Coordinates of C-alpha atoms in Angstrom, one line a residue:
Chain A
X17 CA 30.1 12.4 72.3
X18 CA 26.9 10.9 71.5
X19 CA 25.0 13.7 72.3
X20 CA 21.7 13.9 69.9
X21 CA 21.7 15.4 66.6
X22 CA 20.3 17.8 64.8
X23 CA 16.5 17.9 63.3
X24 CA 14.8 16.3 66.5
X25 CA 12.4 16.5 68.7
X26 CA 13.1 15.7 72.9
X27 CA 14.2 12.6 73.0
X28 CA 13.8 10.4 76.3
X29 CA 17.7 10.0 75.6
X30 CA 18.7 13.5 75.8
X31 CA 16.7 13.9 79.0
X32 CA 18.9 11.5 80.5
X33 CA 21.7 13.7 79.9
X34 CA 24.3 11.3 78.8
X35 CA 26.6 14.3 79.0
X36 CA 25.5 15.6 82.3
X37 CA 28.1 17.6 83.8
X38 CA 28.2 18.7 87.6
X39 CA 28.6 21.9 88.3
X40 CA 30.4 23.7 90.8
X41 CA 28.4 24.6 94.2
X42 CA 25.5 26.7 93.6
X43 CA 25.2 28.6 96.7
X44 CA 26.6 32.3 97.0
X45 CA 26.7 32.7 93.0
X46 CA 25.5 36.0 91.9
X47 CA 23.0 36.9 88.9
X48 CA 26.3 38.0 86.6
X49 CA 28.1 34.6 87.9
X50 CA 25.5 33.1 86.5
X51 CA 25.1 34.1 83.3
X52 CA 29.2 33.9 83.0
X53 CA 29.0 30.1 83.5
X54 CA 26.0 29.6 81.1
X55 CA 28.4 31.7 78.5
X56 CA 31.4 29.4 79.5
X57 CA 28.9 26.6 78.3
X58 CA 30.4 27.7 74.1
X59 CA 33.3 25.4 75.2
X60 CA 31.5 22.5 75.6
X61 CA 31.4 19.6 73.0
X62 CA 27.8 20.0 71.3
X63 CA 28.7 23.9 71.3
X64 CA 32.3 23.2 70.2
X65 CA 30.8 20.6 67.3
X66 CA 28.5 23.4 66.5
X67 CA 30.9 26.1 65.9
X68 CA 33.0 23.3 63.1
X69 CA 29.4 23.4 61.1
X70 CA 29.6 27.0 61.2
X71 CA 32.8 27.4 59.4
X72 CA 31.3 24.8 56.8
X73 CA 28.2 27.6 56.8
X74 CA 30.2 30.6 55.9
X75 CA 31.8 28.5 53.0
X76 CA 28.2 27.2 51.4
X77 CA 27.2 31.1 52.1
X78 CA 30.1 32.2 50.0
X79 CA 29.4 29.4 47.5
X80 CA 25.6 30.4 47.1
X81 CA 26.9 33.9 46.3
X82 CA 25.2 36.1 49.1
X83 CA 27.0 38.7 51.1
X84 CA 29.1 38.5 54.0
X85 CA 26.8 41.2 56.3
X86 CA 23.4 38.6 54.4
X87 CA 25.5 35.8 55.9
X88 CA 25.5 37.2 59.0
X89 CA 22.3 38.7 59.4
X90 CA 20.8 35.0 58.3
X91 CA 22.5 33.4 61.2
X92 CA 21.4 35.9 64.5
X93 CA 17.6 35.9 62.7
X94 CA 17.0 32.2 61.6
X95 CA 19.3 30.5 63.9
X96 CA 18.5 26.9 63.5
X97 CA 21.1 25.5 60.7
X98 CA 18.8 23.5 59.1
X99 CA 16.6 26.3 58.1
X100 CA 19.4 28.3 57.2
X101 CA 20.8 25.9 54.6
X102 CA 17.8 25.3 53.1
X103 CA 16.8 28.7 52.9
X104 CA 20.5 28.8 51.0
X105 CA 19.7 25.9 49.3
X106 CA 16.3 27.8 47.9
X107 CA 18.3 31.3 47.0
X108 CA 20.8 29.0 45.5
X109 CA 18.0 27.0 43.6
X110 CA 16.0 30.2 42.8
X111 CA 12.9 29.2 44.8
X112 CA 10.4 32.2 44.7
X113 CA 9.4 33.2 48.1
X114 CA 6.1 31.4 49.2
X115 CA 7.5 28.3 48.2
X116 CA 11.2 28.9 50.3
X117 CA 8.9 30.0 53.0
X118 CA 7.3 26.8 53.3
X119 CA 10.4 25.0 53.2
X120 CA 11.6 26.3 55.8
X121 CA 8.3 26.1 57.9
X122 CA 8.5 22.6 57.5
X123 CA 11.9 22.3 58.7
X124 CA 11.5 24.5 61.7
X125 CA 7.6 22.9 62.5
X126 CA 9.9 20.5 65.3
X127 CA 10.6 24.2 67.0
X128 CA 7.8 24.0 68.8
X129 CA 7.4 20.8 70.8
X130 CA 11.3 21.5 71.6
X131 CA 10.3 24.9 72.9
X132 CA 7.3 23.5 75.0
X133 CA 9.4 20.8 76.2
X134 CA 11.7 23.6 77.7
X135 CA 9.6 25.8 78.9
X136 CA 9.0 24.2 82.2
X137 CA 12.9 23.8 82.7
X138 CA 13.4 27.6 82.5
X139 CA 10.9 29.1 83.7
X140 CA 11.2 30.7 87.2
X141 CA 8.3 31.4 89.4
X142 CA 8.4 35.3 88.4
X143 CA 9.5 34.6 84.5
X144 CA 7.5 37.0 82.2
X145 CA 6.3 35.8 78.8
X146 CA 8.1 38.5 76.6
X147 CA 11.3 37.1 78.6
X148 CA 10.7 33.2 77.1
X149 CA 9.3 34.7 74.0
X150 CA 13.0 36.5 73.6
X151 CA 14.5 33.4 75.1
X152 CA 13.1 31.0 72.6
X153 CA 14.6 32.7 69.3
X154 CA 17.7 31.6 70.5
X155 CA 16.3 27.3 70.8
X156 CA 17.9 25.4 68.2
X157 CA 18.8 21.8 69.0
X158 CA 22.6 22.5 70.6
X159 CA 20.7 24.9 72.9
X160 CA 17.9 22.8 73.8
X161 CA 20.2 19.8 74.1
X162 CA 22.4 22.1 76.9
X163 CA 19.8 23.3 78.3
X164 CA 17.7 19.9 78.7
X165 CA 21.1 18.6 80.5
X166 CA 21.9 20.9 82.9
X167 CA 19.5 22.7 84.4
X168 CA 18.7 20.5 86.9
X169 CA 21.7 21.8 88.4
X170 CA 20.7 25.7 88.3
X171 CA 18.4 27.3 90.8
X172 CA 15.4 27.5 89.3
X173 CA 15.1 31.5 90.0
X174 CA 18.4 31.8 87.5
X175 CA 17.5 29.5 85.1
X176 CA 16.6 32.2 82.3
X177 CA 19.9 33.9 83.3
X178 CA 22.0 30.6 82.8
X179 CA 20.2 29.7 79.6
X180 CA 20.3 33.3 78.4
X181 CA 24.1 33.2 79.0
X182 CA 24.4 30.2 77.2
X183 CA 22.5 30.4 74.1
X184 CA 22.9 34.2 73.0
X185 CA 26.7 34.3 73.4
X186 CA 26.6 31.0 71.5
X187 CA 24.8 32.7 68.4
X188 CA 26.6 36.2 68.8
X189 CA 29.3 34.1 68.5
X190 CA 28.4 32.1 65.7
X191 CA 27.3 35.3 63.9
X192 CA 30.5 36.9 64.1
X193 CA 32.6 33.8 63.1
X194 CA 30.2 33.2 60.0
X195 CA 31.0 37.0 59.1
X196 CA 34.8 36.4 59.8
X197 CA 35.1 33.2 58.1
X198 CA 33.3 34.5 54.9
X199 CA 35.9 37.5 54.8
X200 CA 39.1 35.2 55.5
X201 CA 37.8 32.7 53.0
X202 CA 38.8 35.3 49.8
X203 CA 42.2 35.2 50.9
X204 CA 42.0 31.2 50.3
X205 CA 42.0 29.1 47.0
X206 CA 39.0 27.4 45.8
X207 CA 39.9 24.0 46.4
X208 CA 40.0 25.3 50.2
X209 CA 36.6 27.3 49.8
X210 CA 34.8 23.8 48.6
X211 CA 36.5 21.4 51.2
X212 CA 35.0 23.7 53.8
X213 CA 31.9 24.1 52.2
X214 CA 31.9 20.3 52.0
X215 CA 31.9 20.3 56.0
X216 CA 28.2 21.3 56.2
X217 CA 27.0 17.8 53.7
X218 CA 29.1 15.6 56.0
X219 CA 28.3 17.1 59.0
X220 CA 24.5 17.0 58.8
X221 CA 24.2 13.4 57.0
X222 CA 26.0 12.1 60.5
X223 CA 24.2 14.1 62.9
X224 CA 21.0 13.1 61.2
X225 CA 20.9 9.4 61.1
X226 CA 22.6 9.7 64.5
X227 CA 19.7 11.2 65.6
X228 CA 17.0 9.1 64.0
X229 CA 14.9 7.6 66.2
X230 CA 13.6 4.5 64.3
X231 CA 14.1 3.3 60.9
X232 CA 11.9 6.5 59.3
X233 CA 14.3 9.2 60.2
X234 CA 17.1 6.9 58.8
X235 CA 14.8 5.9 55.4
X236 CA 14.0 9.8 55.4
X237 CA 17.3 10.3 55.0
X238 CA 17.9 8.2 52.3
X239 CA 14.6 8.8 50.4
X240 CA 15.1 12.7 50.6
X241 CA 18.6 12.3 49.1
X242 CA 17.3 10.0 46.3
X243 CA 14.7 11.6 45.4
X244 CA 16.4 15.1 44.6
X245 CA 17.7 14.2 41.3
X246 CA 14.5 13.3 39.7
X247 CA 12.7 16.4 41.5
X248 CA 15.8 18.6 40.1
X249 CA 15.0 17.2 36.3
X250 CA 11.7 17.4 36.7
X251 CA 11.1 20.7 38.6
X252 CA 14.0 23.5 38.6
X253 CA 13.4 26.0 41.3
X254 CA 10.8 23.5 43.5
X255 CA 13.2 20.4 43.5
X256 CA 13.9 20.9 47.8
X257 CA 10.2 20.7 48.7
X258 CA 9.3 18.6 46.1
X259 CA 12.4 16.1 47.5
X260 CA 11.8 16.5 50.5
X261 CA 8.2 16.0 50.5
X262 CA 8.2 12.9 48.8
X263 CA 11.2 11.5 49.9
X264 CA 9.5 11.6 53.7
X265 CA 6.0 10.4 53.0
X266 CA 8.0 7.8 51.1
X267 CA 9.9 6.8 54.0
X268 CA 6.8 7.3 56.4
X269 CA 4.9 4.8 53.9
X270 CA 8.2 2.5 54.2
X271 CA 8.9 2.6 57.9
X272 CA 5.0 1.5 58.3
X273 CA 5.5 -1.1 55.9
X274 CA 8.7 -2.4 57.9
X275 CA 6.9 -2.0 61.1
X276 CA 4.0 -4.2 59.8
X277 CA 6.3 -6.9 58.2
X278 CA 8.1 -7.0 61.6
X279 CA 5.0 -7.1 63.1
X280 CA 3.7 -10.2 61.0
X281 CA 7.5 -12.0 61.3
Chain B
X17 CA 11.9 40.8 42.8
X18 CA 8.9 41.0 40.1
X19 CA 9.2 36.9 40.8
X20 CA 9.6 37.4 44.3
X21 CA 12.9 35.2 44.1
X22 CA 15.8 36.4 45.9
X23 CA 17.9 39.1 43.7
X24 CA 20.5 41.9 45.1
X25 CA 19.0 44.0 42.6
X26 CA 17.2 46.2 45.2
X27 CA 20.2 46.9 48.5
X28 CA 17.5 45.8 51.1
X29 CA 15.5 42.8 49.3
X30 CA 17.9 40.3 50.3
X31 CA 17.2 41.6 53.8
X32 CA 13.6 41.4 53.5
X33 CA 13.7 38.3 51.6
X34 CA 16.0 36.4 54.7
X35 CA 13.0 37.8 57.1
X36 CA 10.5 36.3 55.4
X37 CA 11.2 33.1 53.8
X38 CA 13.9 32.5 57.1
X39 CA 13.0 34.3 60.3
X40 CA 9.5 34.3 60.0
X41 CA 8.6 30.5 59.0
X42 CA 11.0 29.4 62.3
X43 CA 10.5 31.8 64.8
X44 CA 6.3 31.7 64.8
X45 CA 7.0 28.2 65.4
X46 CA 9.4 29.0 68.7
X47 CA 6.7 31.5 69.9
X48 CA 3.6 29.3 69.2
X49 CA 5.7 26.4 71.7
X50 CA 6.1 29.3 74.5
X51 CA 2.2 30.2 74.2
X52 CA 0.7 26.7 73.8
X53 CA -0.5 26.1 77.3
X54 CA -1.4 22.5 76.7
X55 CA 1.2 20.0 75.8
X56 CA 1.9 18.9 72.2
X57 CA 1.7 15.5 71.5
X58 CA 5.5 14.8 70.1
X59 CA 4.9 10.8 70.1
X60 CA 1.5 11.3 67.5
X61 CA 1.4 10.4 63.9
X62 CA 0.9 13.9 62.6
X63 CA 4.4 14.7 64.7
X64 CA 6.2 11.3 63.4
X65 CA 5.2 12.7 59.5
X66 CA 6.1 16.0 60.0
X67 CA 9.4 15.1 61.7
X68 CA 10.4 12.7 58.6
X69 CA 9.8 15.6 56.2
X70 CA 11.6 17.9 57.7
X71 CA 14.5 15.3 57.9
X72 CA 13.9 14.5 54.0
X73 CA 14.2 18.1 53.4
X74 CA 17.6 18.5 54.8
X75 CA 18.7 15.2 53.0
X76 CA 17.6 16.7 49.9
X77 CA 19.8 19.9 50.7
X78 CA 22.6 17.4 51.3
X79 CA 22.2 15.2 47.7
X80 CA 22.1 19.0 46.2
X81 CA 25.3 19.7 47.6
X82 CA 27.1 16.1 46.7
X83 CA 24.9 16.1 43.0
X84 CA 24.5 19.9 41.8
X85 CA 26.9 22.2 44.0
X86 CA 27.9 25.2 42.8
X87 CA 30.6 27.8 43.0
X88 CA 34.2 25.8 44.3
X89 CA 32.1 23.0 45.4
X90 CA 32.0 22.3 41.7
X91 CA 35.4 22.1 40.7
X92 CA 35.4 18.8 43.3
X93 CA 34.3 15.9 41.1
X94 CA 31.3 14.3 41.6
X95 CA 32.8 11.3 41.9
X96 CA 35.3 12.4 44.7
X97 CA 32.2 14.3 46.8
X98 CA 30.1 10.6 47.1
X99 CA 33.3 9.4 48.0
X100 CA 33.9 12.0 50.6
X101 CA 30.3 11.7 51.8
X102 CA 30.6 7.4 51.8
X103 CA 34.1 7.4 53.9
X104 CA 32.9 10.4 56.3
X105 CA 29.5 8.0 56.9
X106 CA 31.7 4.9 57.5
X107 CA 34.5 6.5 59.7
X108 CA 31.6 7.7 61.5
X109 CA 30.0 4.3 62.3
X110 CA 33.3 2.6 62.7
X111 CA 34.0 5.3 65.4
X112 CA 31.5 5.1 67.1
X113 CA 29.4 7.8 65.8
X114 CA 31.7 10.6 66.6
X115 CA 30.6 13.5 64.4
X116 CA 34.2 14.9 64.0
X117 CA 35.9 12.1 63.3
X118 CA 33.1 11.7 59.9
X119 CA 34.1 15.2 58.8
X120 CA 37.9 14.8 59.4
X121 CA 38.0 11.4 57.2
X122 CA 35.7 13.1 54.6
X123 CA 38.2 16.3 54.2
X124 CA 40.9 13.7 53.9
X125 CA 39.4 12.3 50.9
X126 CA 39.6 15.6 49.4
X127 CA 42.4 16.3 50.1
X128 CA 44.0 13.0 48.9
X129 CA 42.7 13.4 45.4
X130 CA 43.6 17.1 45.5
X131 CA 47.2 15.5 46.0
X132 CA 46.8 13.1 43.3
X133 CA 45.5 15.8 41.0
X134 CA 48.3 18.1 41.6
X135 CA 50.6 15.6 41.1
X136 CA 49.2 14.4 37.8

């Protein structure tokens, strides 16, 4: 199950598709058969993995004290969960807007060399552009991973339809379980409420030094975390981007460092 | 909303507020990737920075969560969530780096001291 995590960009690794899957004969399978078996695609493992963060969502969504239907209506817009929980982080924090804005522009800037890595994959030879501009709402890394995987498999005519079977069901899906989950989660005690919330911590401190590349993304990791308290002393309200800022061109500066010493060893 | 933070004051600020400080700042990125003809350098030093950022950003949500949580999150001792956090990391190396297997030994550790504290 090594299949890359979650804030990256393509990865030579990925493209390799250590998760490859064959799938069944392609001839003879109808536009609606295809979009069926990109749907199916919600019960593989990334999908499957990315539906356990999603009950950890709903909980922090409940925690940071926003409605179910916001809940919701944050997951079909945003999407990516990175965005989203530090968008909750920010309400949670109250960030004013600009500044939660920028946060989250930050976070989601690795959008676009993921979607310009995909756009060849998909695109058929009479694909529109308001088709991949609909398409690429629903990119976040799960998607992108799937989608980088298998569709050297698809006929490149279906390709939209596979992906689009795939990736919208997966966040219609997502959407209504967030809503679901928030409403269930009243009927549970607040021990319960904060384990599941806790998923979300766990699940993304994994996922992200899993997917670091080098040494940075693991020091970013550990400089963004260590700087927070200082930033949330010094700062109410900006402590995320001030963290987060910091604790990366700290670990940029430190990863060049350790690339140097390395270097003159 | 005179701060522009987010409020339920107003029914459809929260809305508004989720659009702009959520949908718009990731989407315009999605779209700019489908309208860039050329390709974008991913392997460049402007990419590298930007990708450790955004990584530091999300760690920083992360040391919120385990340092400053709110809500139920809070009733959890501090102690117990870098606990929780530590174990899920290590069960997570030790297996191999199988994300579920992090995230069932972490919710163990809460629940163990949720046993020991209803015992008590």
């Amino acid at each position: 199950m090594r299949w890359s995590g979650l804030l990256l960009l393509p990865t030579s690794r990925n493209r390799l598709g250590l998760m490859t899957t064959h799938l069944p004969a392609v001839s003879e399978r109808s536009d609606l058969g295809w979009i069926a078996l990109g749907m199916k695609g919600i019960l593989s493992p990334p999908a499957l993995i990315l539906t356990t963060a999603f009950f950890g969502f709903a909980g922090l969504c409940r925690e940071a004290g926003i409605s179910w239907q916001e809940a919701g209506f944050m997951t079909a817009v945003v999407w990516a969960l990175p965005a989203k929980i530090i968008l909750l982080g920010a309400i949670t924090a109250g960030t004013s807007l600009p500044a939660a804005a920028f946060a989250v522009a930050l976070s989601s800037l690795r959008m676009t060399p993921m979607v310009v890595a995909l756009m060849p994959e998909i695109r058929g030879p009479k694909t529109k552009v308001p088709t991949l501009l609909f398409l690429s709402h629903f990119v976040a890394i799960t998607a992108w991973v799937f989608a980088m995987e298998r569709m050297g498999d698809v006929p490149r005519d279906k390709r939209t339809l596979y992906f689009g079977g795939f990736a919208v069901t997966l966040t219609a899906m997502n959407t209504v379980l967030v809503a679901i989950v928030f409403n269930l989660m009243g009927q549970l005690p607040a021990l319960a409420t904060g384990a599941l919330a806790f998923l979300t911590p766990v699940y993304f401190f994994n996922s992200l030094y899993g997917s670091a590349r080098d040494a940075t993304g693991r020091l970013a990791l550990f400089c963004g975390m260590a700087a927070l308290p200082p930033a949330h002393w010094l700062s109410p309200g900006y402590e995320l981007l001030i963290a987060g800022i910091c604790g990366g061109l700290a670990a940029y500066v430190g990863g060049r460092l350790l690339k140097l010493r390395r270097g003159a060893a | 909303m005179a701060d522009w933070v987010y409020s339920d004051v107003v029914p459809w600020w929260p809305y508004v507020f989720i659009l702009l400080a959520g949908w718009l700042p990731t989407d315009m990125w999605r779209y700019l990737g489908v309208v860039s003809a050329s390709r974008i350098d991913e392997t460049g030093e402007a990419a590298k920075i930007a990708r450790t950022i955004a990584t530091s950003l999300v760690a920083a949500v992360i040391a919120q969560l385990v340092f400053f949580p709110s809500g139920a999150l809070a009733g959890i001792p501090t102690l117990v969530r870098l606990l929780a956090l530590a174990v899920g990391f290590a069960a997570y190396l030790a297996s191999r780096r199988r994300i579920l297997v992090g995230i069932v030994a972490a919710e163990l550790v809460i629940g163990g001291w949720a046993l020991v504290a209803a015992l008590d």
